Coordinates of C-alpha atoms in Angstrom, one line a residue:
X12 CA -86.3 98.4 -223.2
X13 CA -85.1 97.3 -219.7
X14 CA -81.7 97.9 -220.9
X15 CA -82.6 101.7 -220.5
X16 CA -83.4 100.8 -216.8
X17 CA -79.9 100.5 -215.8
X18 CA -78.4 102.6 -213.5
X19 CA -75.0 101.3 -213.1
X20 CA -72.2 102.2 -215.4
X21 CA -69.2 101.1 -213.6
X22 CA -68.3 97.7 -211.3
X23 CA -65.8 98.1 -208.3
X24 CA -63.3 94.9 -208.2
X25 CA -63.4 94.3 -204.4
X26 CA -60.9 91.7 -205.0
X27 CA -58.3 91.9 -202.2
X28 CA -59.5 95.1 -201.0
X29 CA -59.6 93.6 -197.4
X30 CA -56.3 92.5 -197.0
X31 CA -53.5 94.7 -195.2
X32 CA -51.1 96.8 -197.5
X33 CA -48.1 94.2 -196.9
X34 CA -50.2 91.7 -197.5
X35 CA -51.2 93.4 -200.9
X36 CA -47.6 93.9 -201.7
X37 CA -46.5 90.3 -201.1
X38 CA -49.6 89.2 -203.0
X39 CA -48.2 91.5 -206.2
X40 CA -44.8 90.0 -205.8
X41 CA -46.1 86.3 -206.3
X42 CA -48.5 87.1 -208.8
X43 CA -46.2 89.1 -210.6
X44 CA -44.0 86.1 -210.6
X45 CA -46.5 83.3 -211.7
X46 CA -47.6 85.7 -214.4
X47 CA -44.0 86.3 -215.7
X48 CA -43.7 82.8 -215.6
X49 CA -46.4 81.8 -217.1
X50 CA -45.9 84.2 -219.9
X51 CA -42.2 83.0 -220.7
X52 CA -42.8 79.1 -220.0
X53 CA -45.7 79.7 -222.6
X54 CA -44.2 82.1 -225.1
X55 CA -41.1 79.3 -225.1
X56 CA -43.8 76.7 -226.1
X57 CA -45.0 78.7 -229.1
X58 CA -41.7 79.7 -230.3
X59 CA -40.3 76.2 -230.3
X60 CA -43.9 74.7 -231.4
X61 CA -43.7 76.9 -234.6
X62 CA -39.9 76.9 -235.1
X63 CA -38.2 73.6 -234.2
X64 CA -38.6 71.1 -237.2
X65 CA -37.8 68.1 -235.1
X66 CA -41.5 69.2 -233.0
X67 CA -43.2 69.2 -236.7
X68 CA -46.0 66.9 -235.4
X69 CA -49.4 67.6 -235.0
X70 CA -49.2 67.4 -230.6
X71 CA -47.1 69.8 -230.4
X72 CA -49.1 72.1 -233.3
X73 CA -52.2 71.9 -230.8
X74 CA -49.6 72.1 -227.8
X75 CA -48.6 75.8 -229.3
X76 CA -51.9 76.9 -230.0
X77 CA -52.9 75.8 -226.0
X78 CA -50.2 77.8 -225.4
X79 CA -51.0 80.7 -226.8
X80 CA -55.1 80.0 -225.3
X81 CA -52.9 80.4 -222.0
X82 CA -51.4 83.7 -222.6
X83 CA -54.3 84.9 -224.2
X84 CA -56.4 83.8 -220.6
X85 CA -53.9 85.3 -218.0
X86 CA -53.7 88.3 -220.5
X87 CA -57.1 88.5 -219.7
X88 CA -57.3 89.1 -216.5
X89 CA -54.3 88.8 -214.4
X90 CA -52.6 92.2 -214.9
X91 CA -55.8 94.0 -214.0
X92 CA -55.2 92.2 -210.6
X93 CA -51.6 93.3 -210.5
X94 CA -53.1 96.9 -211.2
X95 CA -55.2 96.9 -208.4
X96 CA -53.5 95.3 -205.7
X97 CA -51.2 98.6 -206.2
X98 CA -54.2 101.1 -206.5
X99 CA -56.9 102.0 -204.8
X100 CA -59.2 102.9 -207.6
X101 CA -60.7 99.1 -208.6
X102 CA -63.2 100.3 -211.3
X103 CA -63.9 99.0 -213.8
X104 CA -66.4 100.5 -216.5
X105 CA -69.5 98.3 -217.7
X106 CA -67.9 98.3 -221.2
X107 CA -64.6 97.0 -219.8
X108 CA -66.4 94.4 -217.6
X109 CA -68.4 93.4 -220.6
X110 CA -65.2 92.5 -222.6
X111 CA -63.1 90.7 -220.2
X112 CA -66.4 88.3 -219.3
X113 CA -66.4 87.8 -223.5
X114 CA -62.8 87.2 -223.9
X115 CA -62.6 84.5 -220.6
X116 CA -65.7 83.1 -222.1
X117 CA -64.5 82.8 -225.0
X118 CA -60.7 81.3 -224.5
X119 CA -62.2 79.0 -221.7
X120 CA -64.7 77.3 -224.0
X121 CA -62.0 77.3 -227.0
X122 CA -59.3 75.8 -224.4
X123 CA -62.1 73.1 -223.7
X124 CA -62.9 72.1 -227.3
X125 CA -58.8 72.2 -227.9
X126 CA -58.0 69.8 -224.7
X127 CA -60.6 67.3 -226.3
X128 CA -58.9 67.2 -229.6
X129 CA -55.6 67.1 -228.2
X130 CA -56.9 63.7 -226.4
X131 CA -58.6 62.3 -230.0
X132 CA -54.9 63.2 -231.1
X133 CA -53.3 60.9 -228.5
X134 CA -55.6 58.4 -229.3
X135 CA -54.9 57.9 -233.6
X136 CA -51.2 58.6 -232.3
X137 CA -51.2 55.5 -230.3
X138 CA -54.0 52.8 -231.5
X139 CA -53.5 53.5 -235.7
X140 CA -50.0 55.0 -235.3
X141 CA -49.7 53.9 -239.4
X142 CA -52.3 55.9 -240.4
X143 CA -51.7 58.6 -238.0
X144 CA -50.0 61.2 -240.6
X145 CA -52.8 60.6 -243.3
X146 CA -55.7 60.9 -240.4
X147 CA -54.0 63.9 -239.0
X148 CA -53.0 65.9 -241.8
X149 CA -51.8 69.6 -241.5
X150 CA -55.5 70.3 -242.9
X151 CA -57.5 68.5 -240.2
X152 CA -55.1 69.9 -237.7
X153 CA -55.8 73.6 -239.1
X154 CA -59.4 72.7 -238.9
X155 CA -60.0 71.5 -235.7
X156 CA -58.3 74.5 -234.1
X157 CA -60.1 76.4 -236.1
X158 CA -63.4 74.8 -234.8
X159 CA -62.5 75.2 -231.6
X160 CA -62.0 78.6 -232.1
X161 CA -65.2 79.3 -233.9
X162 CA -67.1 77.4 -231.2
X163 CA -65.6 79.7 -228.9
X164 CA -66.4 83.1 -230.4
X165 CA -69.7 82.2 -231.0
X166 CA -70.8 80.5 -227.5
X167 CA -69.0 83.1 -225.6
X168 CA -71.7 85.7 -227.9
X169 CA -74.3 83.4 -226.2
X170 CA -72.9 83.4 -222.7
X171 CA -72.4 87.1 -222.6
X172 CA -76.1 87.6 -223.7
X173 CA -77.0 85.6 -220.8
X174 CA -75.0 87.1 -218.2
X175 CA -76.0 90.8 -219.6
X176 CA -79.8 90.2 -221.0
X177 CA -81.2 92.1 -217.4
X178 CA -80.6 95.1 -216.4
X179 CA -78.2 96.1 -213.6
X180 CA -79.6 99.0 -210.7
X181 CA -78.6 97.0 -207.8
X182 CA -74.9 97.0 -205.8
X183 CA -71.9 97.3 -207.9
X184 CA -69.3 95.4 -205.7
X185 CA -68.0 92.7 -207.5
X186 CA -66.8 90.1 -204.5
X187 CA -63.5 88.9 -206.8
X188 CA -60.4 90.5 -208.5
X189 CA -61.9 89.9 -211.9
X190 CA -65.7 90.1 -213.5
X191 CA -66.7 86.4 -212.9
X192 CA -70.2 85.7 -214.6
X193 CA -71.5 84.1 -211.7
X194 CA -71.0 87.5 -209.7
X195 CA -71.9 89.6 -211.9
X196 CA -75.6 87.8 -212.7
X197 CA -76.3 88.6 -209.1
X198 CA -75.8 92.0 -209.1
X199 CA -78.9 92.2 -212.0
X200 CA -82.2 93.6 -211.6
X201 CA -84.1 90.5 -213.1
X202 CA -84.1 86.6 -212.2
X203 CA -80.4 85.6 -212.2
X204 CA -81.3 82.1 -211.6
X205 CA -82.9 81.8 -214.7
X206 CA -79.6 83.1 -216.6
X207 CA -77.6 80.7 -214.4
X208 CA -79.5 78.0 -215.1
X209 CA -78.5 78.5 -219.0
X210 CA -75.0 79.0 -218.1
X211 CA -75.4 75.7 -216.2
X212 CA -76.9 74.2 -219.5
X213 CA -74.3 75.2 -221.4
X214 CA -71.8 74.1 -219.2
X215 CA -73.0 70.5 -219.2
X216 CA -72.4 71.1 -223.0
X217 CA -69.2 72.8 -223.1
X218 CA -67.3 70.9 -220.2
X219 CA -68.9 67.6 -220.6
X220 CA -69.0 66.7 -224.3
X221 CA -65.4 67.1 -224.5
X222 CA -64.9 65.5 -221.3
X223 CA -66.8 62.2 -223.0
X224 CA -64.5 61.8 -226.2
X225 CA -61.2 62.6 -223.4
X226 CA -63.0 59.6 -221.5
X227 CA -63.3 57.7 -224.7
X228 CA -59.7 58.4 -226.2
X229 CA -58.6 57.6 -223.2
X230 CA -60.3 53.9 -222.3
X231 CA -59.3 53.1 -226.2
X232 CA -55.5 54.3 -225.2
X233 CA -55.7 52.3 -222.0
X234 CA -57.0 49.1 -223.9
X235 CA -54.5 49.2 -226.6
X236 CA -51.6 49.5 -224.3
X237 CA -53.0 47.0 -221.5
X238 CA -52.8 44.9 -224.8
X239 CA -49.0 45.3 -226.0
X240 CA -46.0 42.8 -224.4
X241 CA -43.7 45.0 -224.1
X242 CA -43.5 46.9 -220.6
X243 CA -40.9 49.5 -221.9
X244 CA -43.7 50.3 -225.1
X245 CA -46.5 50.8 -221.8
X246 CA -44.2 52.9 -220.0
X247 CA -43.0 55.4 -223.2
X248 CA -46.8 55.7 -223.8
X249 CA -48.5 56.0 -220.0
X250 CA -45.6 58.7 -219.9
X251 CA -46.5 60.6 -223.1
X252 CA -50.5 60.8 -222.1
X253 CA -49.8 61.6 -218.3
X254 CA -49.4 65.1 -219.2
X255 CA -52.3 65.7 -221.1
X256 CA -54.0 63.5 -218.1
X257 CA -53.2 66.5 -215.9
X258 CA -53.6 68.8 -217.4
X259 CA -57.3 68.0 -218.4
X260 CA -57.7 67.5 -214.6
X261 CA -56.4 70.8 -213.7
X262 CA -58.7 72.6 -216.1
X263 CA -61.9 70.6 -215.7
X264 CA -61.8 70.5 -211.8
X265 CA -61.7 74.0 -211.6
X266 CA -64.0 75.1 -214.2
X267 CA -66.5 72.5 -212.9
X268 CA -66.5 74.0 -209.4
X269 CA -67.1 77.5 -210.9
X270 CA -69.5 77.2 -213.4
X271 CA -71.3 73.5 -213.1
X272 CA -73.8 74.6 -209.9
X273 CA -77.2 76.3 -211.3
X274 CA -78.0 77.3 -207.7
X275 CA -75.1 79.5 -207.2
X276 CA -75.4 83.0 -207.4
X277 CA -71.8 84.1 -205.5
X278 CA -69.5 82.4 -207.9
X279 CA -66.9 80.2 -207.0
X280 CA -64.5 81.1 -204.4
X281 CA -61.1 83.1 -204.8
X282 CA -59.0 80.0 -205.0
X283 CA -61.1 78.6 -207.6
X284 CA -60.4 81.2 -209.2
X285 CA -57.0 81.5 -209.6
X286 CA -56.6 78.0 -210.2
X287 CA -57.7 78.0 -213.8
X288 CA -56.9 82.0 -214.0
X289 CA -52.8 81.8 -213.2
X290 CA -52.3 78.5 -212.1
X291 CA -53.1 76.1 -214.6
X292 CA -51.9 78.3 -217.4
X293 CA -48.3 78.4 -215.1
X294 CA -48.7 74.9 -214.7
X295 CA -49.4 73.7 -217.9
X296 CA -46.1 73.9 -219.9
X297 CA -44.2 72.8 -216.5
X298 CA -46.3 70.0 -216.9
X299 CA -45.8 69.2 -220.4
X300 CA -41.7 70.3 -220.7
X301 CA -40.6 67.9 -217.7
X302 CA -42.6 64.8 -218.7
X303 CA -41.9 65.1 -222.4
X304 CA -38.3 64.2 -223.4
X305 CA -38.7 66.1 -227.0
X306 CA -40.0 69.0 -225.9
X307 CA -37.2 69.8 -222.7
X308 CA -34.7 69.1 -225.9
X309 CA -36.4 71.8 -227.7
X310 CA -36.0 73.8 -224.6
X311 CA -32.3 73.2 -224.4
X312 CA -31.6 73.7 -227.6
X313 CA -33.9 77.2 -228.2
X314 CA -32.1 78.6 -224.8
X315 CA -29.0 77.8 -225.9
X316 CA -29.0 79.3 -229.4
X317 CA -30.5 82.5 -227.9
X318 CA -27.2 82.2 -225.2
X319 CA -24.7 82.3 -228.3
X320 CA -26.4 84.5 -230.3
X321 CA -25.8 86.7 -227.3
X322 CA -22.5 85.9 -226.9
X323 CA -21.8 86.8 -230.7
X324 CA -22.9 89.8 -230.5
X325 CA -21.3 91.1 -227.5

């Protein structure tokens, strides 16, 4: 078994090892900032998603559970940064390493599958807007979360064989503040090009078989509003998908550039990195709260009854 082979039992998360000690500390402040308000911006989402009865629709049903994908990510991986830009021990054990590559695996590919819906979504909502309650029932909604999901516990069981299948006896210095597959493949005994290769497989599933029914929801959306009189209608509808548009840019663009190159072997670079680790989840219910008129009303409205149940009880 080559597995017996190994001899390392532990990474070290070089991360921003390098950097001077103020540096370090001014890095903690703002990532302790983006990741508090990611957390809030995104725990708002899910609270109002699952609370307010004037948001009982099925966008903002997926728009709570890609909110709670995004807390789930940053969970993931952010606050063992925070950790470590405060300590000098940055290891990790194998086991530990191991589960955070599942769990971004996992999310990431879920988060994938759920942007794709979300667009398919968009697209009944706006071309068959009579049929749009019987098409997307509360069933089909529960289902296709639940798909994506499923998809994503399973392929991220895949991934994670790929990335672990060789045995590791070579440096343990992992050149990022997080286990990123790419990095860690490299740092095997066996071929790593062969495992990235898969990983570069699967990407071309996971990123762009979604990204083809987005495209597709998309043209249809484009086609059906290039096709009404009324300018105001265009507007109200360019303005609702807009979001989702960036959204599904931020995500894909960065996931792309880490995982879609079978030749790498050093993984994508630290700003890659934290653009779909902190960023995008930060960014993504900014994005959706200021161009959505509903939702910044459900904002107002949860802030403001916590505000006077805090005033009633003082």
């Amino acid at each position: 078994d080559l597995r017996n082979g190994s001899t390392v039992s532990d990474f070290i998360l070089v991360g921003f090892e390098q950097s001077s000690p103020s540096t370090r500390s001014l890095l903690f402040a703002l990532f302790l900032a983006l990741y508090s308000l990611a957390m809030a911006m995104n725990g708002l989402i899910i609270f109002i998603a699952g609370t307010d009865p004037r948001l009982n629709s099925p966008m903002y049903f997926f728009l709570g559970h890609l909110s709670f994908l995004d807390v789930c990510f940053i969970t993931t991986t952010i606050p063992q940064m925070l950790i470590h830009l405060v300590v000098k021990n940055h290891t990790v054990s194998f086991a530990s390493c191991m589960t955070q590559m599942y769990l971004v695996f996992c999310v990431g590919v879920a988060e994938c599958i759920l942007l794709a819906f979300m667009a398919y979504d968009r697209y009944v909502a706006i071309c068959y807007p009579l049929s749009y309650t019987q098409i997307m029932g509360r069933q089909v909604c529960v289902r296709l979360v639940g798909t994506a999901w499923s998809f994503g516990l399973i392929n991220g069981i895949f991934l994670e064989y790929m990335s672990f299948r060789n045995p590791f006896c070579r440096d343990n210095h992992i050149e990022n503040f997080f286990c990123e597959a790419p990095i860690v493949i490299a740092l095997s005994c066996g071929d790593p090009q062969f495992s990235m290769k898969v990983i570069f497989v699967d990407a071309i599933v996971v990123l762009l078989s979604p990204m083809v029914l987005i495209v597709i929801s998309y043209a249809r959306i484009l086609a059906s509003i290039l096709s009404r009189a009324s300018s105001s209608g265009r507007g109200k509808t360019f303005s609702t998908c807009a979001s989702h548009l960036t959204v599904v840019i931020f995500f894909y663009t960065s996931a792309m550039f880490s995982y879609m190159n079978p030749r790498s072997t050093h993984g994508p670079d630290k700003p890659f990195s934290l653009l779909y680790t902190i960023i995008t989840p930060m960014c993504n219910p900014i994005i959706y709260s200021f161009r959505n008129k509903e939702m910044k009303g459900a904002m107002v409205r949860a802030l403001g009854r916590t505000s006077l149940a805090q005033a009633e009880s003082v």
